[in-house]
Tab-separated table of C-alpha atoms in Angstrom:
chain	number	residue	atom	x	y	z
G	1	UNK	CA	66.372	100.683	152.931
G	2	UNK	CA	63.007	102.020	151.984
G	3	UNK	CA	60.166	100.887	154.912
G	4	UNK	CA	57.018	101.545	156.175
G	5	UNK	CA	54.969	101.978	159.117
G	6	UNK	CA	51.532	102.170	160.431
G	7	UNK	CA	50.429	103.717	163.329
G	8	UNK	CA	48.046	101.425	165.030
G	9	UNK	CA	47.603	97.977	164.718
G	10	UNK	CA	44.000	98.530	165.898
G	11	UNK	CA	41.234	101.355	164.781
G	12	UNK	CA	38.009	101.756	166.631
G	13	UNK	CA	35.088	103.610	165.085
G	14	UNK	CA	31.587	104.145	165.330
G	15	UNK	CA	29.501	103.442	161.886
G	16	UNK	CA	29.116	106.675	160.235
G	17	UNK	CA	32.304	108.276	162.142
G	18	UNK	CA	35.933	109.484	160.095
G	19	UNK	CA	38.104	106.276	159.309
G	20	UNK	CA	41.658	107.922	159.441
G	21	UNK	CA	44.882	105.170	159.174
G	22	UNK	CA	48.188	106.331	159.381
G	23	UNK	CA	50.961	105.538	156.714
G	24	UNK	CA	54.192	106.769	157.211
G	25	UNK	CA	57.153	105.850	154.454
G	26	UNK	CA	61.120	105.804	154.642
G	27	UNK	CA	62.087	106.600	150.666
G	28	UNK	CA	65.328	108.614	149.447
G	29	UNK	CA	63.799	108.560	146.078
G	30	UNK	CA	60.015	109.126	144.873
G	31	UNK	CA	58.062	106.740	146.021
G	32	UNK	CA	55.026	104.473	144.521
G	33	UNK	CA	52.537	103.606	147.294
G	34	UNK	CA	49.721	101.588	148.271
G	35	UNK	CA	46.806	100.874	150.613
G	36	UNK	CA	45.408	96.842	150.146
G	37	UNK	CA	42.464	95.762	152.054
G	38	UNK	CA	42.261	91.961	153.272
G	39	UNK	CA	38.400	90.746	154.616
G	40	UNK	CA	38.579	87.642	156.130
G	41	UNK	CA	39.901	84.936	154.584
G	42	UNK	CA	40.768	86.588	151.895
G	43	UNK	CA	43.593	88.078	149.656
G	44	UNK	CA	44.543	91.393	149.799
G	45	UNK	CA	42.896	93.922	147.325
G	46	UNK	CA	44.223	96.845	146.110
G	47	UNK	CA	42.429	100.091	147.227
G	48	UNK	CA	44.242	102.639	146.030
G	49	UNK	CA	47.662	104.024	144.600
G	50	UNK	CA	49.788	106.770	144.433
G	51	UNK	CA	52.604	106.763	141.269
G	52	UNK	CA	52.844	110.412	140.498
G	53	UNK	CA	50.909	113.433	139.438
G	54	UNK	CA	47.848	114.571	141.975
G	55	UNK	CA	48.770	114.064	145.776
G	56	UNK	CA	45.445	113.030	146.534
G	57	UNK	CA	44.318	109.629	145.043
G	58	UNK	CA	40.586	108.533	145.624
G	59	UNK	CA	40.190	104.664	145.771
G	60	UNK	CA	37.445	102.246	145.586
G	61	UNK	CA	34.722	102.107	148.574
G	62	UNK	CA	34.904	105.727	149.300
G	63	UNK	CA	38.150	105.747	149.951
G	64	UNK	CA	41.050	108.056	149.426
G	65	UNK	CA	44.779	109.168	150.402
G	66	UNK	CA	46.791	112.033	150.060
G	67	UNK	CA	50.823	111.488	149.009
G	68	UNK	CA	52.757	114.623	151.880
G	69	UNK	CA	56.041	114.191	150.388
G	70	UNK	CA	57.569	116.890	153.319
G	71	UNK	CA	55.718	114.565	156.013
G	72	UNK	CA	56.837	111.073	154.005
G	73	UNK	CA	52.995	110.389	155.071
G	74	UNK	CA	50.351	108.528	152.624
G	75	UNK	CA	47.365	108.403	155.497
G	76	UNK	CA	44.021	107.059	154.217
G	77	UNK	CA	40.628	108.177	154.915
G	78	UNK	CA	37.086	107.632	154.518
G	79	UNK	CA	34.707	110.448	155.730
G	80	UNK	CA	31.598	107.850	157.157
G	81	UNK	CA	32.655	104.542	158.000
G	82	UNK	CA	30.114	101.288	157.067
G	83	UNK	CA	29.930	98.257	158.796
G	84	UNK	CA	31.515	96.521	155.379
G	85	UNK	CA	34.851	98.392	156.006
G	86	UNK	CA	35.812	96.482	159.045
G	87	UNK	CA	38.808	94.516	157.386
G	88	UNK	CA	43.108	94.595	157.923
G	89	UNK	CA	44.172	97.289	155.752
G	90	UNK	CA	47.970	97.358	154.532
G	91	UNK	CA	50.081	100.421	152.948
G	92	UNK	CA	52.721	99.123	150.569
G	93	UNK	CA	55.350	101.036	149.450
G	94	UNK	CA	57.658	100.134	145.738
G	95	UNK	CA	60.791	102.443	144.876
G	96	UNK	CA	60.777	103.229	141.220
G	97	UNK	CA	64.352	102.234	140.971
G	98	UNK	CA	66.826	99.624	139.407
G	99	UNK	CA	63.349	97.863	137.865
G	100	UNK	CA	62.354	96.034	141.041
G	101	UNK	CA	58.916	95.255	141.825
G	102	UNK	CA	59.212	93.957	145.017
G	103	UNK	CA	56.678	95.930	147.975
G	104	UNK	CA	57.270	96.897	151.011
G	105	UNK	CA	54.794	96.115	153.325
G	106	UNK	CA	53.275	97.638	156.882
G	107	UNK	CA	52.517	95.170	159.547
G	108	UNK	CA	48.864	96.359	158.684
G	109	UNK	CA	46.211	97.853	160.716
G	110	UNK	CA	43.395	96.415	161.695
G	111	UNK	CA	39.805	98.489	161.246
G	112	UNK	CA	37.012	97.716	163.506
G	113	UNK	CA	33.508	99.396	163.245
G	114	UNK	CA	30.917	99.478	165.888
G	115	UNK	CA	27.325	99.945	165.372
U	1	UNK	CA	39.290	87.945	133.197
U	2	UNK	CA	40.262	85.565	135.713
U	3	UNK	CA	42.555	86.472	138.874
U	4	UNK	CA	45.220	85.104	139.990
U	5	UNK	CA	44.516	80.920	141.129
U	6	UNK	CA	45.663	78.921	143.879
U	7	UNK	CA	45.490	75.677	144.512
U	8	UNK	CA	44.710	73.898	147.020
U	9	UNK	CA	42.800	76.212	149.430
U	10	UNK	CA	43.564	74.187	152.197
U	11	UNK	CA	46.649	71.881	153.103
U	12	UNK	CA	46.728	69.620	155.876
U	13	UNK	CA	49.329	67.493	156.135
U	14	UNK	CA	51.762	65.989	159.230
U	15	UNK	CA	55.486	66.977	160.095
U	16	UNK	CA	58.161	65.958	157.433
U	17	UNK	CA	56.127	65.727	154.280
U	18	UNK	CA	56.389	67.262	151.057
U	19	UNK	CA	53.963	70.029	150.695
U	20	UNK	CA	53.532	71.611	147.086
U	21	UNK	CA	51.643	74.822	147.059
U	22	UNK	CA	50.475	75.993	143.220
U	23	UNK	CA	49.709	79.315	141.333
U	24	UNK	CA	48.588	80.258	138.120
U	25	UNK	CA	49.435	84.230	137.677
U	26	UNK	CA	47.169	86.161	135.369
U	27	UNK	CA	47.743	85.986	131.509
U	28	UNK	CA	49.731	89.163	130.309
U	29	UNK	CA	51.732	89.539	134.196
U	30	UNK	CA	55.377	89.333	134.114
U	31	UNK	CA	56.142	89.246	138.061
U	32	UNK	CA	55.223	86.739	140.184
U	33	UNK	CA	55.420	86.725	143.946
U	34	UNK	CA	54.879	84.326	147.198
U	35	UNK	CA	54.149	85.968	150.257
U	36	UNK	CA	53.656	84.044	153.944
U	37	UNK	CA	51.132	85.534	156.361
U	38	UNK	CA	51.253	84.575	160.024
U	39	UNK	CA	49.779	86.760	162.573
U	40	UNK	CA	53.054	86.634	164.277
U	41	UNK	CA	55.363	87.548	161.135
U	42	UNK	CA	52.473	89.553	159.158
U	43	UNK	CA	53.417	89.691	155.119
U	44	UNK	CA	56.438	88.281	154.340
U	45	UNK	CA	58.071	88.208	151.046
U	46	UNK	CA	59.282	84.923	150.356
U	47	UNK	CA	60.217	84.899	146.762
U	48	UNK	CA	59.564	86.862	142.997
U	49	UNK	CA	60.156	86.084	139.546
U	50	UNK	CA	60.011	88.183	136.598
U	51	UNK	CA	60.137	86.658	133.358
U	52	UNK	CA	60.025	83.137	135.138
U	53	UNK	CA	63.355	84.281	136.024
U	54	UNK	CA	64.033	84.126	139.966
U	55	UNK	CA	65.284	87.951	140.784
U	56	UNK	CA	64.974	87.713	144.659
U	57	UNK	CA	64.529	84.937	146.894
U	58	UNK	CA	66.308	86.424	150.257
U	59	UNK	CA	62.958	86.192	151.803
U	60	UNK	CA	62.989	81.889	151.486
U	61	UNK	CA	63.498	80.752	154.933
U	62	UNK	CA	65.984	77.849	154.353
U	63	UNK	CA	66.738	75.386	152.126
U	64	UNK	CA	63.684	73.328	153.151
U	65	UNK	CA	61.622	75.800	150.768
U	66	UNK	CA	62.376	76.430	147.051
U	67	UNK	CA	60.195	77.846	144.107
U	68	UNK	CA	60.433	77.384	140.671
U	69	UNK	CA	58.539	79.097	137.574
U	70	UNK	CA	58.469	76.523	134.207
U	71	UNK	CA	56.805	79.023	132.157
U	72	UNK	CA	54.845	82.428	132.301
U	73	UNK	CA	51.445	80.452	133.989
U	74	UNK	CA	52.348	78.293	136.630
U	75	UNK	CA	54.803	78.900	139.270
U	76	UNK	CA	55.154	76.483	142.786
U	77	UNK	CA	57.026	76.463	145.848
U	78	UNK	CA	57.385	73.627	147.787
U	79	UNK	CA	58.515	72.971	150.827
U	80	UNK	CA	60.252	69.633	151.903
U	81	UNK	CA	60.321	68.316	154.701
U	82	UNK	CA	57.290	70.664	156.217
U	83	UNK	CA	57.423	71.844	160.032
U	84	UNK	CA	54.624	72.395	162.071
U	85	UNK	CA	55.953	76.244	162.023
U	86	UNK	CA	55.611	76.574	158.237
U	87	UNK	CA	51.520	76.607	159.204
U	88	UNK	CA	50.746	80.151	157.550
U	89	UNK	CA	48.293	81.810	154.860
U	90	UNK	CA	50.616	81.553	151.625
U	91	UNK	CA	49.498	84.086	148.955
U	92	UNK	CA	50.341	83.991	145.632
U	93	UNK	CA	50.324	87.247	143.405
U	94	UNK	CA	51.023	88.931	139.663
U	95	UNK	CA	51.944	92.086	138.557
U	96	UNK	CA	52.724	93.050	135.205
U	97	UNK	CA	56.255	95.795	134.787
U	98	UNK	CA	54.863	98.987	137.221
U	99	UNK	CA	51.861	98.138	137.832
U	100	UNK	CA	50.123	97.070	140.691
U	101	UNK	CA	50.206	93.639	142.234
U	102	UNK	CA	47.013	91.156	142.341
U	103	UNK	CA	46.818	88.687	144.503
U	104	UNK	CA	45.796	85.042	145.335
U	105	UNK	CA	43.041	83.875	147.462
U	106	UNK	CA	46.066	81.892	149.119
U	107	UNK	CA	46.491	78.454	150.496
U	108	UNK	CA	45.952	77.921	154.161
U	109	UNK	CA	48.691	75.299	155.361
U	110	UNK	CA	48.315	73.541	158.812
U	111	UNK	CA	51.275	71.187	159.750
U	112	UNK	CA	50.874	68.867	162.326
């Protein structure tokens, strides 16, 4: 069964410093894949997405991810973090196969950003 | 265009009454979904429809919970009685056939 994980259920970073979060996916066929953000008290939002064609997918915010099929790895990153960012952020993964749309979530990780 | 609605925001009620959460997917969307959020859990995927139809619902807790979809805009799930560990963020949200899914400012249930 297709699954994901994050590494980290808690990031620490200074404002202006690399945001990396780690996405790692369990898929025996090609994969779609997602990163959502969730502020507080809100829904999630999609950020980004990877379907097919160019391994690395630039989101909203600054934001981008790069699909490592050999490393099953869909890790996002923002080169200067902002004091906005600080949010849960969850990578989703959907297997393009038998027509279901259901997603596969990670247990999310959650981005903190110090002044 | 109008996202994806919810209603209510917020739902307080006591142990052993009916709670009915709502959701009005956006026009042209095909899937719907209900997802629970507790920090304990995380996401959950309780239920999803496409085409009103109910394609997967091994993520409904027990029979105390049960969704229906009338028509392609509205969609509820109730759940009767309610527990005080049914308290959770439920999130409501649309996707239309491979696309990505939008979602619900959700409705924040407290059972006492």
């Amino acid at each position: 069964a297709q699954s994901v994980t994050q590494l980290g259920s808690h990031v620490s970073v200074s404002e202006g410093a690399l945001v990396l979060l780690r996405c790692n996916y369990s898929s025996s066929v090609p994969p779609y894949l997602f990163w959502y953000v969730q502020y507080p008290n809100q829904g999630l939002q999609l950020l980004l997405k990877y379907t097919t064609g160019a391994t690395l997918v630039k989101g909203i915010n600054g934001f981008e991810a790069e699909f490592k099929k050999s490393e099953t790895s869909f890790h996002l990153t923002k080169p200067s973090a902002h004091m906005s960012d600080a949010a849960e952020y969850f990578c989703a993964v959907r297997l393009d196969q038998g027509g279901s749309e259901k997603l596969v979530f990670g247990k999310g990780t959650k981005l903190t950003v110090n002044p | 265009d109008a996202g994806v609605i919810q209603s209510p925001r917020h739902e307080v009620t006591e142990m052993g009454q009916e709670v009915t959460l709502r959701c009005k997917p956006i026009s042209g969307h095909n899937s719907l979904f209900w997802y629970r959020q507790t920090m304990m859990r995380g996401l959950e995927l309780l239920i999803y429809f496409n085409n009103n139809v109910p394609i997967d619902d091994s993520g409904m807790p027990e029979d105390r919970f049960s969704a229906k979809m009338p028509n392609a805009s509205f969609s509820t799930l109730k759940i009767q009685p309610s527990e005080p560990r049914d308290s959770a963020v439920y999130f409501c949200a649309s996707t239309k056939t491979r696309a990505e899914q939008y979602f619900g400012p959700g409705t924040r249930l407290t059972v006492t």
